[in-house]
CSV table of C-alpha atoms in Angstrom, one decimal:
chain,number,residue,atom,x,y,z
P,1,UNK,CA,31.7,7.2,0.9
P,2,UNK,CA,30.0,9.8,3.1
P,3,UNK,CA,27.1,8.9,5.4
P,4,UNK,CA,24.7,10.9,3.3
P,5,UNK,CA,25.6,9.2,0.1
P,6,UNK,CA,25.5,5.8,1.8
P,7,UNK,CA,22.0,6.7,3.2
P,8,UNK,CA,20.6,7.6,-0.2
P,9,UNK,CA,22.2,4.5,-1.7
P,10,UNK,CA,20.6,2.3,0.9
P,11,UNK,CA,17.1,3.7,0.5
P,12,UNK,CA,17.2,3.7,-3.3
P,13,UNK,CA,19.0,0.4,-4.1
P,14,UNK,CA,15.8,-1.5,-4.9
P,15,UNK,CA,14.1,1.3,-6.8
P,16,UNK,CA,14.0,1.3,-10.6
P,17,UNK,CA,13.9,4.5,-12.7
P,18,UNK,CA,13.0,4.0,-16.4
P,19,UNK,CA,14.2,6.8,-18.7
P,20,UNK,CA,12.5,7.1,-22.1
P,21,UNK,CA,14.2,9.5,-24.6
P,22,UNK,CA,15.2,9.2,-28.3
P,23,UNK,CA,18.5,10.9,-27.4
P,24,UNK,CA,20.9,8.1,-26.2
P,25,UNK,CA,23.2,10.8,-24.6
P,26,UNK,CA,20.4,12.0,-22.4
P,27,UNK,CA,19.5,8.5,-21.4
P,28,UNK,CA,23.1,7.6,-20.5
P,29,UNK,CA,23.7,10.9,-18.6
P,30,UNK,CA,20.5,10.5,-16.5
P,31,UNK,CA,21.3,6.8,-15.9
P,32,UNK,CA,24.7,7.8,-14.5
P,33,UNK,CA,23.1,10.6,-12.4
P,34,UNK,CA,20.5,8.2,-10.8
P,35,UNK,CA,22.9,5.4,-10.4
P,36,UNK,CA,25.2,7.6,-8.4
P,37,UNK,CA,22.2,8.1,-6.1
P,38,UNK,CA,21.9,4.4,-5.7
P,39,UNK,CA,19.0,3.8,-8.0
P,40,UNK,CA,18.7,1.0,-10.5
P,41,UNK,CA,18.1,2.4,-14.0
P,42,UNK,CA,17.0,1.2,-17.4
P,43,UNK,CA,16.4,3.3,-20.5
P,44,UNK,CA,14.5,3.1,-23.8
P,45,UNK,CA,15.1,5.2,-27.0
P,46,UNK,CA,11.7,4.2,-28.4
P,47,UNK,CA,8.2,3.7,-27.0
P,48,UNK,CA,7.8,0.0,-27.9
P,49,UNK,CA,10.8,-1.0,-25.8
P,50,UNK,CA,9.4,0.8,-22.8
P,51,UNK,CA,5.9,-0.8,-23.2
P,52,UNK,CA,7.4,-4.3,-23.5
P,53,UNK,CA,9.5,-3.8,-20.4
P,54,UNK,CA,6.4,-3.0,-18.2
P,55,UNK,CA,5.4,-6.7,-18.3
P,56,UNK,CA,8.8,-7.7,-16.8
P,57,UNK,CA,9.1,-5.1,-14.0
P,58,UNK,CA,7.1,-2.1,-13.0
P,59,UNK,CA,9.4,0.9,-12.6
P,60,UNK,CA,9.2,3.0,-9.4
P,61,UNK,CA,9.7,6.2,-11.4
P,62,UNK,CA,9.4,7.0,-15.1
P,63,UNK,CA,11.2,9.9,-16.8
P,64,UNK,CA,9.9,10.3,-20.4
P,65,UNK,CA,10.4,12.9,-23.1
P,66,UNK,CA,7.2,14.7,-24.4
P,67,UNK,CA,8.5,14.0,-28.0
P,68,UNK,CA,9.5,10.5,-29.0
P,69,UNK,CA,10.1,10.7,-32.7
P,70,UNK,CA,6.7,10.1,-34.3
P,71,UNK,CA,5.2,9.1,-30.9
P,72,UNK,CA,4.1,11.4,-28.1
P,73,UNK,CA,5.3,10.9,-24.6
P,74,UNK,CA,1.8,11.8,-23.5
P,75,UNK,CA,0.6,8.4,-24.8
P,76,UNK,CA,3.1,6.7,-22.5
P,77,UNK,CA,2.1,8.9,-19.6
P,78,UNK,CA,-1.5,7.8,-20.2
P,79,UNK,CA,-0.3,4.1,-20.3
P,80,UNK,CA,1.5,4.3,-17.0
P,81,UNK,CA,-1.4,6.1,-15.3
P,82,UNK,CA,-3.9,3.6,-16.6
P,83,UNK,CA,-2.0,0.9,-14.6
P,84,UNK,CA,-3.1,2.7,-11.4
P,85,UNK,CA,0.1,1.8,-9.6
P,86,UNK,CA,0.8,5.4,-8.4
P,87,UNK,CA,4.2,5.4,-10.3
P,88,UNK,CA,5.4,9.0,-10.6
P,89,UNK,CA,6.0,10.1,-14.2
P,90,UNK,CA,8.3,13.1,-15.0
P,91,UNK,CA,8.1,14.6,-18.4
P,92,UNK,CA,11.1,16.1,-20.3
P,93,UNK,CA,10.7,18.9,-22.7
P,94,UNK,CA,13.2,20.0,-25.4
P,95,UNK,CA,11.9,23.6,-25.1
P,96,UNK,CA,9.2,25.4,-23.1
P,97,UNK,CA,5.9,23.9,-24.3
P,98,UNK,CA,3.1,25.5,-22.3
P,99,UNK,CA,0.2,23.7,-23.8
P,100,UNK,CA,1.9,20.3,-23.7
P,101,UNK,CA,3.1,20.9,-20.1
P,102,UNK,CA,-0.5,21.8,-19.0
P,103,UNK,CA,-1.9,18.7,-20.7
P,104,UNK,CA,0.8,16.5,-19.0
P,105,UNK,CA,0.0,17.8,-15.6
P,106,UNK,CA,-3.7,17.3,-16.1
P,107,UNK,CA,-3.0,13.7,-17.1
P,108,UNK,CA,-1.1,13.2,-13.8
P,109,UNK,CA,2.6,14.0,-14.6
P,110,UNK,CA,4.5,14.7,-11.4
P,111,UNK,CA,6.4,17.5,-13.1
P,112,UNK,CA,7.6,18.8,-16.5
P,113,UNK,CA,11.4,19.4,-16.8
P,114,UNK,CA,12.7,21.6,-19.6
P,115,UNK,CA,16.1,20.9,-21.1
P,116,UNK,CA,18.9,21.7,-20.4
P,117,UNK,CA,18.0,19.6,-17.3
P,118,UNK,CA,18.7,21.1,-13.9
P,119,UNK,CA,20.0,17.8,-12.4
P,120,UNK,CA,19.7,19.0,-8.8
P,121,UNK,CA,16.1,20.0,-9.3
P,122,UNK,CA,15.4,16.7,-11.0
P,123,UNK,CA,16.9,14.7,-8.1
P,124,UNK,CA,15.0,16.8,-5.6
P,125,UNK,CA,11.6,16.3,-7.2
P,126,UNK,CA,12.2,12.5,-7.7
P,127,UNK,CA,13.2,12.1,-4.1
P,128,UNK,CA,10.1,14.1,-3.0
P,129,UNK,CA,7.8,12.0,-5.1
P,130,UNK,CA,9.3,8.8,-3.6
P,131,UNK,CA,9.1,10.2,-0.1
P,132,UNK,CA,5.3,10.7,-0.6
P,133,UNK,CA,5.0,7.1,-1.6
P,134,UNK,CA,2.2,5.5,0.4
P,135,UNK,CA,0.7,2.0,0.2
P,136,UNK,CA,-2.8,1.4,1.5
P,137,UNK,CA,-3.8,-2.1,2.1
P,138,UNK,CA,-6.5,-3.9,4.0
P,139,UNK,CA,-5.5,-6.1,6.9
P,140,UNK,CA,-7.0,-9.6,6.7
P,141,UNK,CA,-9.4,-10.2,9.5
P,142,UNK,CA,-9.4,-6.6,10.6
P,143,UNK,CA,-11.3,-3.6,9.5
P,144,UNK,CA,-8.4,-1.2,9.8
P,145,UNK,CA,-6.4,-0.1,6.8
P,146,UNK,CA,-2.6,0.1,7.1
P,147,UNK,CA,-0.3,2.7,5.6
P,148,UNK,CA,3.4,1.9,5.0
P,149,UNK,CA,5.6,4.8,3.9
P,150,UNK,CA,8.5,3.8,1.6
P,151,UNK,CA,6.5,0.7,0.5
P,152,UNK,CA,8.1,0.7,-2.9
P,153,UNK,CA,11.4,-0.2,-1.4
P,154,UNK,CA,10.0,-3.7,-0.8
P,155,UNK,CA,10.0,-6.6,-3.3
P,156,UNK,CA,6.6,-8.2,-4.0
P,157,UNK,CA,7.4,-11.1,-1.7
P,158,UNK,CA,8.5,-8.8,1.1
P,159,UNK,CA,5.2,-6.9,0.7
P,160,UNK,CA,3.3,-10.2,1.2
P,161,UNK,CA,5.4,-11.0,4.2
P,162,UNK,CA,4.8,-7.6,5.7
P,163,UNK,CA,1.1,-8.0,5.3
P,164,UNK,CA,1.1,-11.4,7.1
P,165,UNK,CA,3.3,-10.0,9.9
P,166,UNK,CA,0.9,-7.2,10.5
P,167,UNK,CA,-1.9,-9.8,10.6
P,168,UNK,CA,0.0,-11.4,13.6
P,169,UNK,CA,0.9,-14.6,11.8
P,170,UNK,CA,4.0,-16.5,12.9
P,171,UNK,CA,6.9,-17.4,10.5
P,172,UNK,CA,5.4,-20.9,10.3
P,173,UNK,CA,1.9,-19.7,9.5
P,174,UNK,CA,3.1,-17.2,7.0
P,175,UNK,CA,5.3,-19.8,5.3
P,176,UNK,CA,2.5,-22.2,5.0
P,177,UNK,CA,0.3,-19.6,3.4
P,178,UNK,CA,3.0,-18.5,0.9
P,179,UNK,CA,4.3,-22.0,0.3
P,180,UNK,CA,7.8,-21.2,1.5
P,181,UNK,CA,9.9,-22.3,4.6
P,182,UNK,CA,9.7,-20.5,7.9
P,183,UNK,CA,13.4,-19.8,7.6
P,184,UNK,CA,12.8,-18.0,4.3
P,185,UNK,CA,10.0,-16.0,5.9
P,186,UNK,CA,12.5,-15.0,8.6
P,187,UNK,CA,15.0,-13.8,6.0
P,188,UNK,CA,12.2,-11.7,4.3
P,189,UNK,CA,11.1,-10.3,7.7
P,190,UNK,CA,14.6,-9.2,8.4
P,191,UNK,CA,14.9,-7.4,5.1
P,192,UNK,CA,11.5,-5.7,5.6
P,193,UNK,CA,12.6,-4.5,9.0
P,194,UNK,CA,15.9,-3.3,7.6
P,195,UNK,CA,14.3,-1.3,4.8
P,196,UNK,CA,11.6,0.3,7.0
P,197,UNK,CA,14.0,1.0,9.8
P,198,UNK,CA,12.4,-1.2,12.4
P,199,UNK,CA,14.6,-2.6,15.3
P,200,UNK,CA,12.2,-5.5,16.1
P,201,UNK,CA,8.8,-6.8,15.2
P,202,UNK,CA,7.1,-4.5,17.8
P,203,UNK,CA,8.9,-1.5,16.3
P,204,UNK,CA,7.7,-2.7,12.8
P,205,UNK,CA,4.1,-2.8,14.0
P,206,UNK,CA,4.5,0.7,15.4
P,207,UNK,CA,5.8,2.0,12.0
P,208,UNK,CA,3.0,0.3,10.1
P,209,UNK,CA,0.2,1.5,12.5
P,210,UNK,CA,1.4,5.0,12.9
P,211,UNK,CA,2.6,5.9,9.4
């Protein structure tokens, strides 16, 4: 495996892309494409399955067809945007549809991709959208907001641990607040540092405060 492929795989391994298209062949082809880049994938061939899955895990990226049988992909776009999670949504179009594409962009779609899909372009725009991912959170006890780029690589628990680390809490204090052992905090801290490219806690603080 080349260094570049390994690098992409490392960065993407905890990120989930949900593909929604009534054509199973499209779903399977895109799943293979994204998995080769290291992403996790799931696909739905009807809107109901996609909506039900949102309660189990929020995807990091959604790729959805403008036409879903009797349903409109625009309805799913509205649904994802109403969650206010910042999840990028890419729309697929069976043919150039100017009006629908304009509507999708106004509703917050990251891009509209016309079939046949240019896979290199699709990968590029997905990577760019994830690279712009920024989380804004307030530090407890301080007035300064923190920005952490690449935040979506972290699990919900790792995000909590990162917040407590940036507040200056020790493993013991963080463990007491989250109801887990200091050793478990240490494991989460190591994973956070690995994912954000920090060599030590001081380096992690630098990344958080200068992002």
